[in-house]
C-alpha cells in the first residue's frame, strides 16, 4: 500500500482532470453554437451524479471532493444549458 | 454528520450516476454516426482523470471506486474511439 498522502495527491489530480475536462466541451459548444451530438440524458444524469458526489464530500468532510465537484457541477449545468439551446444546431 | 454507511450509499449512487450517464452518449454517437460536437480533448482528459481515480481506488482499497471507475474508463474509451471515427460526421 502507498502512503495515504500519495493516494490523496492522486485523488486530487484525478478530480482536477475530470473537472477540467468539461471546459473544452463547454467552449466547443459555445464556439460552434451546435450541440446536436451531445446527449442531454448524459449531462442530466452526470449532473445528478456530481450533485450526489458533492453531498458525499460534505458528509465525509473532504474539501477536495467538495471543491472539485462544486466546479464540475457548475460546468455540467453550463454544458446542459448550452446543449438545450443549441440542440438542433444554429 | 450522517452515519458513515449512509455516506457510502450516497457515494455508490453518485458513482453509478456518473458511470451510467456515459451510456446514452455512447449510444447517441453510435446511432447518429456523428460526433462533430463532441470534444475529443474532453474525453481524453476525462479518461486520464478516470484512470487516476482507478489508481486512487486501488490505493485506498475501495471496491466501489474501483468498480465504477473501471466501467467508466471502458465507456469513456469507447466514446473516444467512436468520436475519433465520426468526428467529421458520416
PDB file of C-alpha atoms in Angstrom:
ATOM      1  CA  UNK A   1       0.000   0.000   0.000  1.00  0.00           C
ATOM      2  CA  UNK A   2       1.228   3.509  -0.808  1.00  0.00           C
ATOM      3  CA  UNK A   3       1.212   6.206   1.913  1.00  0.00           C
ATOM      4  CA  UNK A   4      -2.177   7.879   2.384  1.00  0.00           C
ATOM      5  CA  UNK A   5      -0.890  11.333   1.343  1.00  0.00           C
ATOM      6  CA  UNK A   6       0.297   9.935  -2.003  1.00  0.00           C
ATOM      7  CA  UNK A   7      -3.176   8.471  -2.568  1.00  0.00           C
ATOM      8  CA  UNK A   8      -4.739  11.855  -1.702  1.00  0.00           C
ATOM      9  CA  UNK A   9      -2.480  13.646  -4.213  1.00  0.00           C
ATOM     10  CA  UNK A  10      -3.554  11.120  -6.883  1.00  0.00           C
ATOM     11  CA  UNK A  11      -7.206  11.726  -5.925  1.00  0.00           C
ATOM     12  CA  UNK A  12      -6.710  15.468  -6.227  1.00  0.00           C
ATOM     13  CA  UNK A  13      -5.077  15.075  -9.666  1.00  0.00           C
ATOM     14  CA  UNK A  14      -7.922  12.741 -10.704  1.00  0.00           C
ATOM     15  CA  UNK A  15     -10.586  15.232  -9.584  1.00  0.00           C
ATOM     16  CA  UNK A  16      -8.754  18.079 -11.335  1.00  0.00           C
ATOM     17  CA  UNK A  17      -8.672  16.103 -14.625  1.00  0.00           C
ATOM     18  CA  UNK A  18     -12.341  15.072 -14.578  1.00  0.00           C
ATOM     19  CA  UNK A  19     -13.370  18.646 -13.682  1.00  0.00           C
ATOM     20  CA  UNK A  20     -11.055  20.460 -16.142  1.00  0.00           C
ATOM     21  CA  UNK A  21     -12.079  18.045 -18.947  1.00  0.00           C
ATOM     22  CA  UNK A  22     -15.516  19.713 -19.048  1.00  0.00           C
ATOM     23  CA  UNK A  23     -14.052  23.102 -20.060  1.00  0.00           C
ATOM     24  CA  UNK A  24     -13.068  22.179 -23.680  1.00  0.00           C
ATOM     25  CA  UNK A  25     -16.535  20.619 -24.217  1.00  0.00           C
ATOM     26  CA  UNK A  26     -18.219  23.795 -22.956  1.00  0.00           C
ATOM     27  CA  UNK A  27     -16.006  26.012 -25.154  1.00  0.00           C
ATOM     28  CA  UNK A  28     -16.593  23.806 -28.199  1.00  0.00           C
ATOM     29  CA  UNK A  29     -20.393  24.113 -27.940  1.00  0.00           C
ATOM     30  CA  UNK A  30     -20.104  27.834 -27.284  1.00  0.00           C
ATOM     31  CA  UNK A  31     -17.865  28.354 -30.320  1.00  0.00           C
ATOM     32  CA  UNK A  32     -19.752  26.151 -32.795  1.00  0.00           C
ATOM     33  CA  UNK A  33     -23.227  27.003 -31.432  1.00  0.00           C
ATOM     34  CA  UNK A  34     -24.099  23.374 -32.127  1.00  0.00           C
ATOM     35  CA  UNK A  35     -24.765  20.514 -29.713  1.00  0.00           C
ATOM     36  CA  UNK A  36     -26.584  18.018 -31.928  1.00  0.00           C
ATOM     37  CA  UNK A  37     -24.252  15.170 -30.960  1.00  0.00           C
ATOM     38  CA  UNK A  38     -24.357  15.928 -27.233  1.00  0.00           C
ATOM     39  CA  UNK A  39     -26.595  13.604 -25.202  1.00  0.00           C
ATOM     40  CA  UNK A  40     -28.816  15.695 -22.905  1.00  0.00           C
ATOM     41  CA  UNK A  41     -29.500  12.494 -20.931  1.00  0.00           C
ATOM     42  CA  UNK A  42     -25.769  12.110 -20.330  1.00  0.00           C
ATOM     43  CA  UNK A  43     -25.294  15.594 -18.891  1.00  0.00           C
ATOM     44  CA  UNK A  44     -28.528  15.405 -16.840  1.00  0.00           C
ATOM     45  CA  UNK A  45     -27.626  12.063 -15.191  1.00  0.00           C
ATOM     46  CA  UNK A  46     -23.974  13.196 -14.941  1.00  0.00           C
ATOM     47  CA  UNK A  47     -25.090  16.398 -13.168  1.00  0.00           C
ATOM     48  CA  UNK A  48     -27.229  14.407 -10.699  1.00  0.00           C
ATOM     49  CA  UNK A  49     -24.200  12.165 -10.048  1.00  0.00           C
ATOM     50  CA  UNK A  50     -21.936  15.172  -9.444  1.00  0.00           C
ATOM     51  CA  UNK A  51     -24.549  16.651  -7.072  1.00  0.00           C
ATOM     52  CA  UNK A  52     -24.520  13.350  -5.131  1.00  0.00           C
ATOM     53  CA  UNK A  53     -20.677  13.408  -5.062  1.00  0.00           C
ATOM     54  CA  UNK A  54     -20.958  16.903  -3.588  1.00  0.00           C
ATOM     55  CA  UNK A  55     -23.321  15.614  -0.851  1.00  0.00           C
ATOM     56  CA  UNK A  56     -20.889  12.721  -0.287  1.00  0.00           C
ATOM     57  CA  UNK A  57     -17.945  15.131   0.011  1.00  0.00           C
ATOM     58  CA  UNK A  58     -19.839  17.259   2.536  1.00  0.00           C
ATOM     59  CA  UNK A  59     -20.873  14.184   4.543  1.00  0.00           C
ATOM     60  CA  UNK A  60     -17.331  12.802   4.806  1.00  0.00           C
ATOM     61  CA  UNK A  61     -15.837  16.308   5.197  1.00  0.00           C
ATOM     62  CA  UNK A  62     -13.477  16.120   2.210  1.00  0.00           C
ATOM     63  CA  UNK A  63     -12.619  19.599   0.945  1.00  0.00           C
ATOM     64  CA  UNK A  64     -11.013  18.183  -2.248  1.00  0.00           C
ATOM     65  CA  UNK A  65     -14.213  16.301  -3.183  1.00  0.00           C
ATOM     66  CA  UNK A  66     -16.368  19.341  -2.331  1.00  0.00           C
ATOM     67  CA  UNK A  67     -14.313  21.860  -4.347  1.00  0.00           C
ATOM     68  CA  UNK A  68     -13.760  19.718  -7.489  1.00  0.00           C
ATOM     69  CA  UNK A  69     -17.402  18.598  -7.602  1.00  0.00           C
ATOM     70  CA  UNK A  70     -18.788  22.092  -7.000  1.00  0.00           C
ATOM     71  CA  UNK A  71     -16.750  23.277 -10.003  1.00  0.00           C
ATOM     72  CA  UNK A  72     -17.805  20.221 -12.070  1.00  0.00           C
ATOM     73  CA  UNK A  73     -21.457  20.836 -11.225  1.00  0.00           C
ATOM     74  CA  UNK A  74     -21.322  24.439 -12.474  1.00  0.00           C
ATOM     75  CA  UNK A  75     -19.570  23.331 -15.691  1.00  0.00           C
ATOM     76  CA  UNK A  76     -22.016  20.437 -16.268  1.00  0.00           C
ATOM     77  CA  UNK A  77     -25.011  22.787 -15.783  1.00  0.00           C
ATOM     78  CA  UNK A  78     -23.467  25.281 -18.234  1.00  0.00           C
ATOM     79  CA  UNK A  79     -22.928  22.482 -20.825  1.00  0.00           C
ATOM     80  CA  UNK A  80     -26.510  21.285 -20.311  1.00  0.00           C
ATOM     81  CA  UNK A  81     -27.994  24.780 -20.715  1.00  0.00           C
ATOM     82  CA  UNK A  82     -25.960  25.492 -23.884  1.00  0.00           C
ATOM     83  CA  UNK A  83     -26.747  21.999 -25.234  1.00  0.00           C
ATOM     84  CA  UNK A  84     -30.501  22.553 -24.829  1.00  0.00           C
ATOM     85  CA  UNK A  85     -30.134  25.921 -26.566  1.00  0.00           C
ATOM     86  CA  UNK A  86     -28.094  24.568 -29.488  1.00  0.00           C
ATOM     87  CA  UNK A  87     -29.507  21.012 -29.657  1.00  0.00           C
ATOM     88  CA  UNK A  88     -30.725  21.496 -33.202  1.00  0.00           C
ATOM     89  CA  UNK A  89     -27.663  23.443 -34.312  1.00  0.00           C
ATOM     90  CA  UNK A  90     -27.601  27.082 -35.285  1.00  0.00           C
TER      91      UNK A  90
ATOM     92  CA  UNK B   1     -22.642  14.351  10.468  1.00  0.00           C
ATOM     93  CA  UNK B   2     -24.593  11.460   8.926  1.00  0.00           C
ATOM     94  CA  UNK B   3     -23.551   7.857   9.657  1.00  0.00           C
ATOM     95  CA  UNK B   4     -20.655   6.621   7.507  1.00  0.00           C
ATOM     96  CA  UNK B   5     -22.744   3.890   5.828  1.00  0.00           C
ATOM     97  CA  UNK B   6     -25.279   6.490   4.619  1.00  0.00           C
ATOM     98  CA  UNK B   7     -22.403   8.492   3.103  1.00  0.00           C
ATOM     99  CA  UNK B   8     -21.111   5.330   1.404  1.00  0.00           C
ATOM    100  CA  UNK B   9     -24.549   4.594  -0.099  1.00  0.00           C
ATOM    101  CA  UNK B  10     -24.658   8.179  -1.441  1.00  0.00           C
ATOM    102  CA  UNK B  11     -21.157   7.703  -2.872  1.00  0.00           C
ATOM    103  CA  UNK B  12     -22.232   4.468  -4.573  1.00  0.00           C
ATOM    104  CA  UNK B  13     -25.304   6.178  -6.050  1.00  0.00           C
ATOM    105  CA  UNK B  14     -23.113   9.084  -7.193  1.00  0.00           C
ATOM    106  CA  UNK B  15     -20.622   6.744  -8.877  1.00  0.00           C
ATOM    107  CA  UNK B  16     -23.447   4.802 -10.527  1.00  0.00           C
ATOM    108  CA  UNK B  17     -24.928   8.026 -11.963  1.00  0.00           C
ATOM    109  CA  UNK B  18     -21.653   9.410 -13.335  1.00  0.00           C
ATOM    110  CA  UNK B  19     -20.802   5.996 -14.842  1.00  0.00           C
ATOM    111  CA  UNK B  20     -24.277   5.211 -16.280  1.00  0.00           C
ATOM    112  CA  UNK B  21     -24.513   8.754 -17.733  1.00  0.00           C
ATOM    113  CA  UNK B  22     -21.856   7.799 -20.322  1.00  0.00           C
ATOM    114  CA  UNK B  23     -24.085   5.085 -21.870  1.00  0.00           C
ATOM    115  CA  UNK B  24     -26.639   7.411 -23.589  1.00  0.00           C
ATOM    116  CA  UNK B  25     -23.757   9.491 -25.025  1.00  0.00           C
ATOM    117  CA  UNK B  26     -22.113   6.365 -26.421  1.00  0.00           C
ATOM    118  CA  UNK B  27     -25.408   5.124 -27.908  1.00  0.00           C
ATOM    119  CA  UNK B  28     -26.162   8.534 -29.419  1.00  0.00           C
ATOM    120  CA  UNK B  29     -22.844   8.678 -31.305  1.00  0.00           C
ATOM    121  CA  UNK B  30     -23.266   5.048 -32.387  1.00  0.00           C
ATOM    122  CA  UNK B  31     -26.772   5.681 -33.688  1.00  0.00           C
ATOM    123  CA  UNK B  32     -26.149   9.011 -35.451  1.00  0.00           C
ATOM    124  CA  UNK B  33     -22.616   8.098 -36.628  1.00  0.00           C
ATOM    125  CA  UNK B  34     -21.742  11.732 -35.913  1.00  0.00           C
ATOM    126  CA  UNK B  35     -19.556  13.227 -33.178  1.00  0.00           C
ATOM    127  CA  UNK B  36     -18.819  16.666 -34.575  1.00  0.00           C
ATOM    128  CA  UNK B  37     -19.909  18.411 -31.368  1.00  0.00           C
ATOM    129  CA  UNK B  38     -18.022  16.050 -29.058  1.00  0.00           C
ATOM    130  CA  UNK B  39     -14.769  17.482 -27.663  1.00  0.00           C
ATOM    131  CA  UNK B  40     -12.002  14.891 -28.077  1.00  0.00           C
ATOM    132  CA  UNK B  41      -9.986  16.900 -25.536  1.00  0.00           C
ATOM    133  CA  UNK B  42     -12.800  16.452 -23.007  1.00  0.00           C
ATOM    134  CA  UNK B  43     -12.928  12.673 -23.313  1.00  0.00           C
ATOM    135  CA  UNK B  44      -9.108  12.356 -23.392  1.00  0.00           C
ATOM    136  CA  UNK B  45      -8.588  14.408 -20.200  1.00  0.00           C
ATOM    137  CA  UNK B  46     -11.708  12.800 -18.671  1.00  0.00           C
ATOM    138  CA  UNK B  47     -10.287   9.325 -19.407  1.00  0.00           C
ATOM    139  CA  UNK B  48      -6.944  10.245 -17.790  1.00  0.00           C
ATOM    140  CA  UNK B  49      -8.890  11.504 -14.745  1.00  0.00           C
ATOM    141  CA  UNK B  50     -10.902   8.272 -14.531  1.00  0.00           C
ATOM    142  CA  UNK B  51      -7.676   6.235 -14.810  1.00  0.00           C
ATOM    143  CA  UNK B  52      -6.258   8.244 -11.873  1.00  0.00           C
ATOM    144  CA  UNK B  53      -9.497   7.648  -9.886  1.00  0.00           C
ATOM    145  CA  UNK B  54      -8.983   3.933 -10.547  1.00  0.00           C
ATOM    146  CA  UNK B  55      -5.405   4.136  -9.173  1.00  0.00           C
ATOM    147  CA  UNK B  56      -6.805   6.096  -6.194  1.00  0.00           C
ATOM    148  CA  UNK B  57      -9.478   3.441  -5.582  1.00  0.00           C
ATOM    149  CA  UNK B  58      -6.864   0.665  -5.666  1.00  0.00           C
ATOM    150  CA  UNK B  59      -4.535   2.597  -3.335  1.00  0.00           C
ATOM    151  CA  UNK B  60      -7.248   3.229  -0.708  1.00  0.00           C
ATOM    152  CA  UNK B  61      -8.761  -0.233  -1.273  1.00  0.00           C
ATOM    153  CA  UNK B  62     -12.282   0.972  -2.149  1.00  0.00           C
ATOM    154  CA  UNK B  63     -14.124  -1.631  -4.220  1.00  0.00           C
ATOM    155  CA  UNK B  64     -16.916   0.852  -5.099  1.00  0.00           C
ATOM    156  CA  UNK B  65     -14.415   3.365  -6.537  1.00  0.00           C
ATOM    157  CA  UNK B  66     -12.559   0.591  -8.413  1.00  0.00           C
ATOM    158  CA  UNK B  67     -15.673  -0.969  -9.985  1.00  0.00           C
ATOM    159  CA  UNK B  68     -17.460   2.262 -11.014  1.00  0.00           C
ATOM    160  CA  UNK B  69     -14.272   3.804 -12.441  1.00  0.00           C
ATOM    161  CA  UNK B  70     -13.253   0.647 -14.307  1.00  0.00           C
ATOM    162  CA  UNK B  71     -16.678   0.694 -16.003  1.00  0.00           C
ATOM    163  CA  UNK B  72     -16.426   4.471 -16.640  1.00  0.00           C
ATOM    164  CA  UNK B  73     -12.974   4.047 -18.176  1.00  0.00           C
ATOM    165  CA  UNK B  74     -14.206   1.425 -20.669  1.00  0.00           C
ATOM    166  CA  UNK B  75     -17.185   3.631 -21.606  1.00  0.00           C
ATOM    167  CA  UNK B  76     -15.017   6.779 -21.943  1.00  0.00           C
ATOM    168  CA  UNK B  77     -12.545   4.902 -24.196  1.00  0.00           C
ATOM    169  CA  UNK B  78     -15.443   3.625 -26.340  1.00  0.00           C
ATOM    170  CA  UNK B  79     -16.847   7.187 -26.665  1.00  0.00           C
ATOM    171  CA  UNK B  80     -13.366   8.494 -27.581  1.00  0.00           C
ATOM    172  CA  UNK B  81     -12.794   5.801 -30.234  1.00  0.00           C
ATOM    173  CA  UNK B  82     -16.233   6.355 -31.820  1.00  0.00           C
ATOM    174  CA  UNK B  83     -15.786  10.145 -31.612  1.00  0.00           C
ATOM    175  CA  UNK B  84     -12.472   9.980 -33.480  1.00  0.00           C
ATOM    176  CA  UNK B  85     -14.124   7.774 -36.115  1.00  0.00           C
ATOM    177  CA  UNK B  86     -17.169  10.017 -36.573  1.00  0.00           C
ATOM    178  CA  UNK B  87     -15.558  13.389 -35.799  1.00  0.00           C
ATOM    179  CA  UNK B  88     -16.400  14.771 -39.222  1.00  0.00           C
ATOM    180  CA  UNK B  89     -19.838  13.179 -39.361  1.00  0.00           C
ATOM    181  CA  UNK B  90     -20.925  10.442 -41.693  1.00  0.00           C
TER     182      UNK B  90
END
